[in-house]
Every structure is written in structure tokens, then in C-alpha cells.
PDB file of C-alpha atoms and ligand atoms in Angstrom:
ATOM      1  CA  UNK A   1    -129.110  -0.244  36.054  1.00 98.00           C
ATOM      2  CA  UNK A   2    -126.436  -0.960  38.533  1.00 98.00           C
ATOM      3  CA  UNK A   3    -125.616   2.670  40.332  1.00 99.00           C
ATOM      4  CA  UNK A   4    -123.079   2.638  43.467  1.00 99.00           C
ATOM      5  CA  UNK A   5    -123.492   5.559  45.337  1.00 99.00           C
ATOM      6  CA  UNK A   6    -120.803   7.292  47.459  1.00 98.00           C
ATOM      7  CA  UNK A   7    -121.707   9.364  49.979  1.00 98.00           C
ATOM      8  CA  UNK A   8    -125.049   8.211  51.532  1.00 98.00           C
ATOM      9  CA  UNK A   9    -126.198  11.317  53.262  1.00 98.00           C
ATOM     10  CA  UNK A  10    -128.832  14.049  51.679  1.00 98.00           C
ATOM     11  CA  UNK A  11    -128.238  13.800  48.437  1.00 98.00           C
ATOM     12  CA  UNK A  12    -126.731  10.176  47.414  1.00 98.00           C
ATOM     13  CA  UNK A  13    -129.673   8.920  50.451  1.00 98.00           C
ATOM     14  CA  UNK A  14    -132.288  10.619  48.106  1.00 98.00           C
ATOM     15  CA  UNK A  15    -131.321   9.492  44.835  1.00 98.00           C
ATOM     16  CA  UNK A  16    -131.125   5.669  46.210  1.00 98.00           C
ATOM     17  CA  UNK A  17    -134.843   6.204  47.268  1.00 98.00           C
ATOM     18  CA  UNK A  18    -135.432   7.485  44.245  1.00 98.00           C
ATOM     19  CA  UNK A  19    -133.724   5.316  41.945  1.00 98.00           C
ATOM     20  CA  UNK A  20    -134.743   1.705  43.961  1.00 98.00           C
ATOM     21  CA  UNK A  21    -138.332   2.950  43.699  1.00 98.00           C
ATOM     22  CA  UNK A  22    -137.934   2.881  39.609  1.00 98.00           C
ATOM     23  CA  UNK A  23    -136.453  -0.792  40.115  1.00 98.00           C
ATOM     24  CA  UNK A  24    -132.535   0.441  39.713  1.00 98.00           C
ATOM     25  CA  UNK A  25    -129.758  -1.710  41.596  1.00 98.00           C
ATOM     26  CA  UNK A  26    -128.203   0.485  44.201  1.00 98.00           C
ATOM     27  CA  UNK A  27    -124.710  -0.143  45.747  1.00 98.00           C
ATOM     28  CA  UNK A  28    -124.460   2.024  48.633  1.00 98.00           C
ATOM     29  CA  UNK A  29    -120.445   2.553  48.520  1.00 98.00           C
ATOM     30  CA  UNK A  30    -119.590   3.082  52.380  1.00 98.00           C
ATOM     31  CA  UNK A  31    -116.323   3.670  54.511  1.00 97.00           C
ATOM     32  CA  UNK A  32    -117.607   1.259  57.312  1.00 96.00           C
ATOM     33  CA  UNK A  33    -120.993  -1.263  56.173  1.00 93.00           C
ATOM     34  CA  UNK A  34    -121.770  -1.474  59.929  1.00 93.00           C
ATOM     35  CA  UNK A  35    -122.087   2.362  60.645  1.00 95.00           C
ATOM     36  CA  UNK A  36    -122.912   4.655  58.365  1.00 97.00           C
ATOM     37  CA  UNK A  37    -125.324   8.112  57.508  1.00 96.00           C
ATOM     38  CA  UNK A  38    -128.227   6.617  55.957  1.00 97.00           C
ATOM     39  CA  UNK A  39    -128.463   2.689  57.215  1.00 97.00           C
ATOM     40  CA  UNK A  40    -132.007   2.882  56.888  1.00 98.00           C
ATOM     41  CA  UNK A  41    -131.968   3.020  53.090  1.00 98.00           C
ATOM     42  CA  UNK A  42    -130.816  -0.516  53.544  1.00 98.00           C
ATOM     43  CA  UNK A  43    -134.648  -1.527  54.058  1.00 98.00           C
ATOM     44  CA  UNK A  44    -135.018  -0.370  50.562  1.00 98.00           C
ATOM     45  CA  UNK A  45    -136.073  -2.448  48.033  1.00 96.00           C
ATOM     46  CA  UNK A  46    -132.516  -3.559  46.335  1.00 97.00           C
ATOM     47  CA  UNK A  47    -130.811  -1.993  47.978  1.00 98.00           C
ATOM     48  CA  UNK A  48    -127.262  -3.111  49.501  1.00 98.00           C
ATOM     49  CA  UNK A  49    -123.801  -1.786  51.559  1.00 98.00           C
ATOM     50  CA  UNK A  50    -120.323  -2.131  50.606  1.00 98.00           C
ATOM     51  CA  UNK A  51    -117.084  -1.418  50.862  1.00 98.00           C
ATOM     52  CA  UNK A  52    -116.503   1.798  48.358  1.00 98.00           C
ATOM     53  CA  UNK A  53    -114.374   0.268  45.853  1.00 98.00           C
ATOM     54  CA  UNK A  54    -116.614  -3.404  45.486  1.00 98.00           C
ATOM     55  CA  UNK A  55    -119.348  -0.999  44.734  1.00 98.00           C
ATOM     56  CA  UNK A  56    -117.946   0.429  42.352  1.00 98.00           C
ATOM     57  CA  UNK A  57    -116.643  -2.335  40.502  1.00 98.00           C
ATOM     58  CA  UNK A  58    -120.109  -4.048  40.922  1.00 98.00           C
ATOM     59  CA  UNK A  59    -121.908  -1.091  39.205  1.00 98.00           C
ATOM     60  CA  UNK A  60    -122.697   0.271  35.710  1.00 98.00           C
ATOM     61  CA  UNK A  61    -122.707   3.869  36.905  1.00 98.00           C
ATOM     62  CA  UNK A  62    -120.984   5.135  40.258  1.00 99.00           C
ATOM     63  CA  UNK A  63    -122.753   8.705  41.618  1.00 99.00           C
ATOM     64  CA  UNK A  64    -120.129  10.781  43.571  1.00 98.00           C
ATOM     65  CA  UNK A  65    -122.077  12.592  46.458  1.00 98.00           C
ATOM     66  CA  UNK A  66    -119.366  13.182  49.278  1.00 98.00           C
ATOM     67  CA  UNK A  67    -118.101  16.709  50.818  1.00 96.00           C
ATOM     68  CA  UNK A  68    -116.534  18.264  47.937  1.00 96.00           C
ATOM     69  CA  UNK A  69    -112.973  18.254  50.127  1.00 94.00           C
ATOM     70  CA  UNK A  70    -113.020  14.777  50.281  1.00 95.00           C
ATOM     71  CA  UNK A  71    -113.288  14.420  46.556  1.00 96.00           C
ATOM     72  CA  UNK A  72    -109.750  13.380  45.391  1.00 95.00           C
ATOM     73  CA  UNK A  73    -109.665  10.885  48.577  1.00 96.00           C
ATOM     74  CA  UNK A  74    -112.951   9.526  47.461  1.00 98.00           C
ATOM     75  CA  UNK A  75    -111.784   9.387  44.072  1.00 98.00           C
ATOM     76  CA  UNK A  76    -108.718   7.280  44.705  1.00 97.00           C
ATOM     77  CA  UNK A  77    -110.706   5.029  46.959  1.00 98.00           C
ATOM     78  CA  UNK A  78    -113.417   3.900  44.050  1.00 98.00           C
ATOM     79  CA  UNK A  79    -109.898   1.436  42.665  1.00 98.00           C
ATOM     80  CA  UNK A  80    -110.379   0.897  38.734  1.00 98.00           C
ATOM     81  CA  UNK A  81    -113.204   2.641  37.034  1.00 98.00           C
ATOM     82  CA  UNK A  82    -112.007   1.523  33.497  1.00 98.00           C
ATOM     83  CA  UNK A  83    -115.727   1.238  31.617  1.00 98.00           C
ATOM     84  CA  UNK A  84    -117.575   2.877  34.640  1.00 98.00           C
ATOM     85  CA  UNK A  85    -119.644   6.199  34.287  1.00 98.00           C
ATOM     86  CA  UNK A  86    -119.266   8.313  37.217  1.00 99.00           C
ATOM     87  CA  UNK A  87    -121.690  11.174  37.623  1.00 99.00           C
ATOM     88  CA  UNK A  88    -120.678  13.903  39.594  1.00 98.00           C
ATOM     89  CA  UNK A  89    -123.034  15.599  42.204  1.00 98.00           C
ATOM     90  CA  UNK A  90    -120.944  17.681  44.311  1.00 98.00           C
ATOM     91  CA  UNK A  91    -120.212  21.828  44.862  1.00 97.00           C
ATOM     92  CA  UNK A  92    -117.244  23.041  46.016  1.00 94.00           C
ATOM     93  CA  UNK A  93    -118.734  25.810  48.533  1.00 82.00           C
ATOM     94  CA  UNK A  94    -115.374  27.023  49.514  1.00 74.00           C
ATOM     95  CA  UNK A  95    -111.971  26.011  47.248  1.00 71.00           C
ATOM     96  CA  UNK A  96    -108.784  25.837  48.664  1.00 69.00           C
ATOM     97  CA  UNK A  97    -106.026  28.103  47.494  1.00 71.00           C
ATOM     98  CA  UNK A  98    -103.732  25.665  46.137  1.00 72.00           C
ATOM     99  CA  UNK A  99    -106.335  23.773  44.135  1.00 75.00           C
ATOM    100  CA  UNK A 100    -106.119  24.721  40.348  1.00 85.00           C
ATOM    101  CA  UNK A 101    -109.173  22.571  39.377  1.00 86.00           C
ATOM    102  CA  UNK A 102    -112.066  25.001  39.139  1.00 89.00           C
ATOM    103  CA  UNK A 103    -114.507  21.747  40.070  1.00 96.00           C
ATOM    104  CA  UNK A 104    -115.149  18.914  41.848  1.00 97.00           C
ATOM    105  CA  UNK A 105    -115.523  17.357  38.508  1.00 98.00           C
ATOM    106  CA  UNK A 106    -112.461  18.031  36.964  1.00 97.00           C
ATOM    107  CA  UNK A 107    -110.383  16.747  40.288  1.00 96.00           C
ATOM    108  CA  UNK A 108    -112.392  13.776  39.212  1.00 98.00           C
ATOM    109  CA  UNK A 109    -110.983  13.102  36.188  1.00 98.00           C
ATOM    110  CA  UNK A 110    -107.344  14.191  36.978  1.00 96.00           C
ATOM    111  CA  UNK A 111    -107.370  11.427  39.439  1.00 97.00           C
ATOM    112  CA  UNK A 112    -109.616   8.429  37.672  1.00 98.00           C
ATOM    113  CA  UNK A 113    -109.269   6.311  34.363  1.00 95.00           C
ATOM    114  CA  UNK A 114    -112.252   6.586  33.166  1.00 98.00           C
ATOM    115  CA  UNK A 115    -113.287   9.472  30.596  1.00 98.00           C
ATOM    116  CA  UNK A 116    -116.862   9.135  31.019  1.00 98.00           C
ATOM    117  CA  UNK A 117    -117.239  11.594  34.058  1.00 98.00           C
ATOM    118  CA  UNK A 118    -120.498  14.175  34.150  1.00 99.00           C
ATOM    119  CA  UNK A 119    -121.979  16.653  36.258  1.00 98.00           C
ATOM    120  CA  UNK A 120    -125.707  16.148  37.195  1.00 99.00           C
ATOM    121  CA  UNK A 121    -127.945  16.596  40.258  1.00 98.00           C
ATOM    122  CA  UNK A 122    -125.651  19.341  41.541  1.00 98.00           C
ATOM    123  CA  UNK A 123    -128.309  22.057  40.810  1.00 98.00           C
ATOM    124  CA  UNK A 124    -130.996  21.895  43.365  1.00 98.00           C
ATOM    125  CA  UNK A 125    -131.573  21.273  46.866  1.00 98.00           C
ATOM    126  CA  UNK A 126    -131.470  17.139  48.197  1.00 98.00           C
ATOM    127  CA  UNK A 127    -135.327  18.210  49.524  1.00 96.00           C
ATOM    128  CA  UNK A 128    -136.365  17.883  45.550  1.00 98.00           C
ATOM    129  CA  UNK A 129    -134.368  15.444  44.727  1.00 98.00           C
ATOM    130  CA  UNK A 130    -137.195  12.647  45.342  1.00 97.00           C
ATOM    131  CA  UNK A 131    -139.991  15.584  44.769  1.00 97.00           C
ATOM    132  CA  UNK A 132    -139.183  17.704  42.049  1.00 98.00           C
ATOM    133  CA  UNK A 133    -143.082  18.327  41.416  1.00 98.00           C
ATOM    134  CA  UNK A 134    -144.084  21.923  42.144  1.00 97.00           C
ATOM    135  CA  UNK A 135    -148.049  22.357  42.490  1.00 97.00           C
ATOM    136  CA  UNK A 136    -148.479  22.215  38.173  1.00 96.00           C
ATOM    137  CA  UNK A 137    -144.657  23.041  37.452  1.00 97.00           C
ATOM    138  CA  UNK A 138    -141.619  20.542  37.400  1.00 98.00           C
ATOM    139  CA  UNK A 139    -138.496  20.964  37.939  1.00 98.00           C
ATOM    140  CA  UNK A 140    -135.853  20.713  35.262  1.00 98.00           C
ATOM    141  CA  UNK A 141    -131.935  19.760  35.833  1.00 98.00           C
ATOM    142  CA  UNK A 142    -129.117  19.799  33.772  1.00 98.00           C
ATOM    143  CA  UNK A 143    -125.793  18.160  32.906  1.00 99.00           C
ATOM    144  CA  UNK A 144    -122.260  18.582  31.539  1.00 99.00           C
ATOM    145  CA  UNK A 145    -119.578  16.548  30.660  1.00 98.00           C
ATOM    146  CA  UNK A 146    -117.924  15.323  27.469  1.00 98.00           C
ATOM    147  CA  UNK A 147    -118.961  12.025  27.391  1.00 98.00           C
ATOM    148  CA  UNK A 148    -122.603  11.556  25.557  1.00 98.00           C
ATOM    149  CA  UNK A 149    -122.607   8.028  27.110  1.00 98.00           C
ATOM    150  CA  UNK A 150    -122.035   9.969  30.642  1.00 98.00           C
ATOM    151  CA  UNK A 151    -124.844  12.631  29.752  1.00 98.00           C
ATOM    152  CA  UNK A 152    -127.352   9.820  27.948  1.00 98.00           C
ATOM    153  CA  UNK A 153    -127.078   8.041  31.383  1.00 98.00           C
ATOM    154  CA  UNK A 154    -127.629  11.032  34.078  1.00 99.00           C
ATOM    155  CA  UNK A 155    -130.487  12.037  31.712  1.00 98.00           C
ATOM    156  CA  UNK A 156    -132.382   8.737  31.922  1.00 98.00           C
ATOM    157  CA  UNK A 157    -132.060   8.316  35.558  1.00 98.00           C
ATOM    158  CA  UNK A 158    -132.855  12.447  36.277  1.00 98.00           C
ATOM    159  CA  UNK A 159    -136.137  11.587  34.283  1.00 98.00           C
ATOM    160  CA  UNK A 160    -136.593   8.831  36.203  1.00 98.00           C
ATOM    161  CA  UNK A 161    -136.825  10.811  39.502  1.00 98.00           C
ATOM    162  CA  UNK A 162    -139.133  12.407  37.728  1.00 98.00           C
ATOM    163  CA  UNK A 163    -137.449  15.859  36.644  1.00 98.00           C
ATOM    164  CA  UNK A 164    -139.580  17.344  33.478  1.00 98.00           C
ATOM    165  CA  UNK A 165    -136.193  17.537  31.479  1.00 98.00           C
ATOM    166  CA  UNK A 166    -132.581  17.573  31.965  1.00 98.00           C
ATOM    167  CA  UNK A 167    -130.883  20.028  29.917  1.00 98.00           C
ATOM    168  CA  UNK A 168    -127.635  19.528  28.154  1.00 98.00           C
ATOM    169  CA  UNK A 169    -125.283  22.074  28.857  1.00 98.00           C
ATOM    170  CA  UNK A 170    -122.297  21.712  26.907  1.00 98.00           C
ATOM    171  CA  UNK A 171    -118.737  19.619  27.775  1.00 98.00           C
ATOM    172  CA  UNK A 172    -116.145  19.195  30.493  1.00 98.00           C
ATOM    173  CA  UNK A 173    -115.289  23.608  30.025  1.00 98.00           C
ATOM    174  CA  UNK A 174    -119.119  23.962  31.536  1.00 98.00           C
ATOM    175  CA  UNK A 175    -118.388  22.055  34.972  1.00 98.00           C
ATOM    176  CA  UNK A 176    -117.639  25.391  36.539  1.00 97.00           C
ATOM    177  CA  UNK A 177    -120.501  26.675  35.446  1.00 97.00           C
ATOM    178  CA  UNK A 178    -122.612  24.011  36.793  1.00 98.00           C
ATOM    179  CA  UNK A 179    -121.099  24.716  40.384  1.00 97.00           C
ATOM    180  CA  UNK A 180    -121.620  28.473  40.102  1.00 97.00           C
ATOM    181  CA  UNK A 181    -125.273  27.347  39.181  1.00 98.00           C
ATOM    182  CA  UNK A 182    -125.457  25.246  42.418  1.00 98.00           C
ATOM    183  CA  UNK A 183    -124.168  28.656  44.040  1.00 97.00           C
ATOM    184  CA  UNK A 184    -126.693  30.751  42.809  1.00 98.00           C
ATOM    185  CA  UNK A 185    -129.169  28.381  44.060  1.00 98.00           C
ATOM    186  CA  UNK A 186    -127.473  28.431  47.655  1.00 97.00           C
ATOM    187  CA  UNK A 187    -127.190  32.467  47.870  1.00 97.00           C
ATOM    188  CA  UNK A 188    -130.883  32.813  47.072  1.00 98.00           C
ATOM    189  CA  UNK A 189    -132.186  29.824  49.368  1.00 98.00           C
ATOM    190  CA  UNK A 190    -129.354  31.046  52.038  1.00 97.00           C
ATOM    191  CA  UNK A 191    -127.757  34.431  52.159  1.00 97.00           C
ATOM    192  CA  UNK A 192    -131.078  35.677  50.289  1.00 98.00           C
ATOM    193  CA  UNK A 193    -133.718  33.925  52.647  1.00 98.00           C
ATOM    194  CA  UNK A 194    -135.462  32.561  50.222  1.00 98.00           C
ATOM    195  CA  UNK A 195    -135.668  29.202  51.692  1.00 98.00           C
ATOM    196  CA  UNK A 196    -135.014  25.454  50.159  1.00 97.00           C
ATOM    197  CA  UNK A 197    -138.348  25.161  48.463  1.00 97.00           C
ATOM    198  CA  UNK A 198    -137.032  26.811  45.217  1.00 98.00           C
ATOM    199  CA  UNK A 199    -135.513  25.428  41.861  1.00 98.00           C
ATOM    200  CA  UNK A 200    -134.988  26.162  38.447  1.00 98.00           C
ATOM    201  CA  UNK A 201    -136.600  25.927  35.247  1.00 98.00           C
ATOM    202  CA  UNK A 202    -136.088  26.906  31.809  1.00 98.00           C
ATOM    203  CA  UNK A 203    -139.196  28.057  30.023  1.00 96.00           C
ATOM    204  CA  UNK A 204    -139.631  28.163  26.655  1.00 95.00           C
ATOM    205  CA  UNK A 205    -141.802  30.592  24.161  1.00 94.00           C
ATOM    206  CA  UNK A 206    -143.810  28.319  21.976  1.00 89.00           C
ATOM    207  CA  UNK A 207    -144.097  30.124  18.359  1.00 82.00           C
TER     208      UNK A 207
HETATM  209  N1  NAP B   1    -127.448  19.035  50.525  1.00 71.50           N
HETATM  210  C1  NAP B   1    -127.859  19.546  49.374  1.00 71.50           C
HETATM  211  O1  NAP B   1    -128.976  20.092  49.266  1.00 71.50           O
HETATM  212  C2  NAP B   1    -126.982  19.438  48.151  1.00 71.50           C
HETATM  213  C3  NAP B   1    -127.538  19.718  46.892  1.00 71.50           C
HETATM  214  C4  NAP B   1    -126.757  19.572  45.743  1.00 71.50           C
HETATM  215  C5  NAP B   1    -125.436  19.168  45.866  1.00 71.50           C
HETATM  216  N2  NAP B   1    -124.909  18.919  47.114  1.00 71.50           N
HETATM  217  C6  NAP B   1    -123.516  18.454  47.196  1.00 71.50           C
HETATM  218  O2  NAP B   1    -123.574  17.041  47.413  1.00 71.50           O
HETATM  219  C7  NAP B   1    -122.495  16.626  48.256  1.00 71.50           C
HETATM  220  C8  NAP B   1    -123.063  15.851  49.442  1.00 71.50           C
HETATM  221  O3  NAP B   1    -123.885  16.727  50.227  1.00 71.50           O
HETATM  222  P1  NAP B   1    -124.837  16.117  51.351  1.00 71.50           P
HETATM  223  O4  NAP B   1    -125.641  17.266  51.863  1.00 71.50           O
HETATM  224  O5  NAP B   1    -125.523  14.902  50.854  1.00 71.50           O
HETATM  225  O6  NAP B   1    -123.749  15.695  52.470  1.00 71.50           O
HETATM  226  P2  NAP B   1    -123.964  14.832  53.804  1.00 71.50           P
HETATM  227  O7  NAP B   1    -125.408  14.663  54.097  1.00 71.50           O
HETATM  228  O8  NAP B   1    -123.083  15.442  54.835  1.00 71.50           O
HETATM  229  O9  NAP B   1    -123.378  13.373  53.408  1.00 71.50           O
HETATM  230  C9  NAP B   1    -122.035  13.192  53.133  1.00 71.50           C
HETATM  231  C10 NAP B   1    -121.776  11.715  52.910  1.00 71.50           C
HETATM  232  O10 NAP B   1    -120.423  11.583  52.472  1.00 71.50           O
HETATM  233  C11 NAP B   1    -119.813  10.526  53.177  1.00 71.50           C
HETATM  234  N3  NAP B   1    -118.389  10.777  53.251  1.00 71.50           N
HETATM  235  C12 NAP B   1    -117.746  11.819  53.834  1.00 71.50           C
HETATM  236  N4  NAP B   1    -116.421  11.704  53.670  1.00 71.50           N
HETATM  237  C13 NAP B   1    -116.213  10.554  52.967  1.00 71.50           C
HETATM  238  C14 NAP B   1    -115.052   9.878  52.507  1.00 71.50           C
HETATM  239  N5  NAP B   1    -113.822  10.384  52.691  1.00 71.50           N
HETATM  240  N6  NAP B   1    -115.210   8.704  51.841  1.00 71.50           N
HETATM  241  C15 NAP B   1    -116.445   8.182  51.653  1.00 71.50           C
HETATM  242  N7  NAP B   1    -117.596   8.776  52.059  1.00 71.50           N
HETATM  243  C16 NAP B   1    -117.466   9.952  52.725  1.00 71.50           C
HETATM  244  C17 NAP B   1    -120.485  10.524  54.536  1.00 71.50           C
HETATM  245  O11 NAP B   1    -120.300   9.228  55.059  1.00 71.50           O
HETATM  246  P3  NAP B   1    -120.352   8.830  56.622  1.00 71.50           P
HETATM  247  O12 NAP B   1    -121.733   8.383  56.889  1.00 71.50           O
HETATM  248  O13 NAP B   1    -119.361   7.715  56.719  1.00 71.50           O
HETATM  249  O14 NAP B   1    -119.953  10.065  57.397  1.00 71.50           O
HETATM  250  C18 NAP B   1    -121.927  10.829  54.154  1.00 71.50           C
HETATM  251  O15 NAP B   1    -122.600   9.653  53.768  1.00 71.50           O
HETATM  252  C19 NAP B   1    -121.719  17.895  48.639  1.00 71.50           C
HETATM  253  O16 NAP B   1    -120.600  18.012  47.799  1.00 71.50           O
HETATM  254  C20 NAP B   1    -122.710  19.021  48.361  1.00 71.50           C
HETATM  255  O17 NAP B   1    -122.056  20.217  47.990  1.00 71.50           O
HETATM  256  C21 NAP B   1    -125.656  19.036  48.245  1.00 71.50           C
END
């Protein structure tokens, strides 16, 4: 698959390690190709820089992993994204008062023309992003968005980092809940002191 990624730092620098190591295209999407967090992915295998709106129009699937208050500059900048999937990874940590969206995601498709916008790999910490194996337990993740194409696509390529499942959890109405997720997750690695080396999963009862 052709993925552009924008944002190159902790989280969008993980999944391209992840993602060129399972033979996926990767379009690093950057403000400046000569300087930019993350270069070194660049000795990746497939791996390759560009200006943020070539990247996108060279991928299949363009992953959004900027701070969440650049997100409708971001957006704007990725040009036409008629037939692209974009995949949301971002939190808003803190929202501004004039900003009625209750998600990054939803900014995201008020300012876009494509339909086919999820939320994924918003859940857990970058640190498991590439790892998401703990001792004999793996992590799951989970997605929302009303586009099956969107979810079918962020559920191959969370499998592919190798994530035991990634749960469905219902349609664009569930993106808030996906960042309050991602904030429950903060408050008990944070404000909680639990530390980073935590994550969810959903077990299941076998009758
Ligand atoms: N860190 C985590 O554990 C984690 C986990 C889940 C979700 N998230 C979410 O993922 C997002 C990224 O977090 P992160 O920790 O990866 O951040 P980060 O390491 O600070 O990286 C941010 C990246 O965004 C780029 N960027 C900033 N402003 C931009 C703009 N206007 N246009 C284009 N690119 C821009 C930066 O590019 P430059 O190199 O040019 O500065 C940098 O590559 C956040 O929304 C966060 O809430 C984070």
C-alpha cells in the first residue's frame, strides 16, 4: 500500500518503521524535505520525503499524526484528497473554546473532500506502536469512522504492526469517544503514575 504520513515525529515515525518493515510504500509528508523530526526514517527501506500535499496525492491512504492544533492547517495543506483514505491518529489534549468539533477527526472532515476519514492508532502510547507484544498478551486497538473502506484499511495495516485485533467501534458519532479513550490512557500513564508501558485489551469469556 501507498501510506503518506504527516507528522513524522513519535507516532507517524513509528508507524513508517512499522509499516516499511511489512513492505508498505511510505510517503513521509513534510513541511521542509531538508529538515525535519525523523530524517533518519529516510534510511528505511522505501521509504521517501515530500512536500505534504505530493504525498498525499501519491498515496492510497494518508495517516494524520500532527499536534492536534495544527489539524485544520494540516488538513488544508494535504490539496485534493478526492479517493484518498485518511486515518486519523491524533488527541486533542486541550480544545479551544471556540472549536465546536468535539475531535480532531471531525475538523477533518469539515475541512477535506473525502468521506473516507477514520480514527485509528489514537489509543495507545507511540512506545507500542512498533511493539505491541506484552510478555504472552497483545495488544488490541480500535477504530471508528463511517467509512468500512476507511475501517477495512486501518484494520489491515494495525494487524500488520502486529496488534492481536482491532476492534470496530461504531461510526463518525464514536470519534469522541475514541479521544476520551486516548485520555484515559494518558491520566493513568500520567496524572496516575502508571507509566507508558500500559495498553488496552478487550478480553473475552469463551462459553
Ligand atoms: N506520543 C504519543 O504517545 C501519542 C499516542 C497516540 C496519539 N498521539 C497523538 O499523535 C499526534 C502526534 O503526536 P507525536 O507525539 O507523534 O508528536 P511529535 O513527536 O511532536 O511530532 C509532531 C510532528 O508533526 C509535525 N508538524 C507539526 N506541525 C505541523 C504542521 N503545521 N504541518 C505539518 N507537520 C507538522 C512535526 O514536524 P516538524 O518536524 O516539521 O516539526 C512533527 O513531525 C498528536 O496529536 C498526539 O495527540 C500521540
Amino acid at each position: 500500500m501507498k501510506i503518506a504520513i504527516i507528522g513524522t515525529g513519535n507516532v507517524g515515525g513509528a508507524l513508517a518503521k512499522g509499516w516499511s518493515k511489512k513492505g508498505h510504500e511510505i510517503l513521509l509528508g513534510v513541511r521542509d524535505p531538508n529538515q525535519f523530526k525523523g530524517k533518519e526514517l529516510l534510511q528505511l527501506p522505501s521509504v521517501t520525503a515530500h512536500p505534504i500535499a505530493e504525498a498525499t496525492k501519491l498515496a492510497d491512504v494518508v495517516v494524520l499524526s500532527t499536534p492536534a492544533k495544527e489539524v485544520i492547517q494540516v488538513t488544508k495543506s494535504l490539496g485534493d484528497t478526492t479517493g484518498k483514505v485518511i486515518i486519523d491518529t491524533m488527541n486533542s489534549i486541550q480544545r479551544s473554546p471556540e472549536q465546536t468539533e468535539r475531535s480532531t477527526t471531525e475538523i477533518i472532515l469539515n475541512h477535506t473532500n473525502t468521506k473516507d476519514v477514520v480514527k485509528c492508532f489514537n489509543t495507545t502510547g507511540a512506545n507500542h506502536l512498533t511493539n505491541p507484544v506484552f510478555g504472552d498478551q497483545v495488544l488490541d486497538l480500535f477504530v471508528a469512522g463511517d467509512s468500512t473502506r476507511g475501517k477495512t484499511i486501518a484494520k489491515h495495516l494495525a494487524l500488520d504492526l502486529g496488534f492481536a485485533e482491532c476492534y470496530d467501534v461504531g461510526g463518525n458519532d464514536r470519534f469522541s469517544l475514541m479521544e476520551e479513550f486516548a485520555l484515559f490512557w494518558i491520566n493513568l500513564a500520567m496524572f496516575q503514575k502508571q507509566g507508558r508501558d500500559i495498553g488496552f485489551k478487550l478480553l473475552k469469556r469463551n462459553h
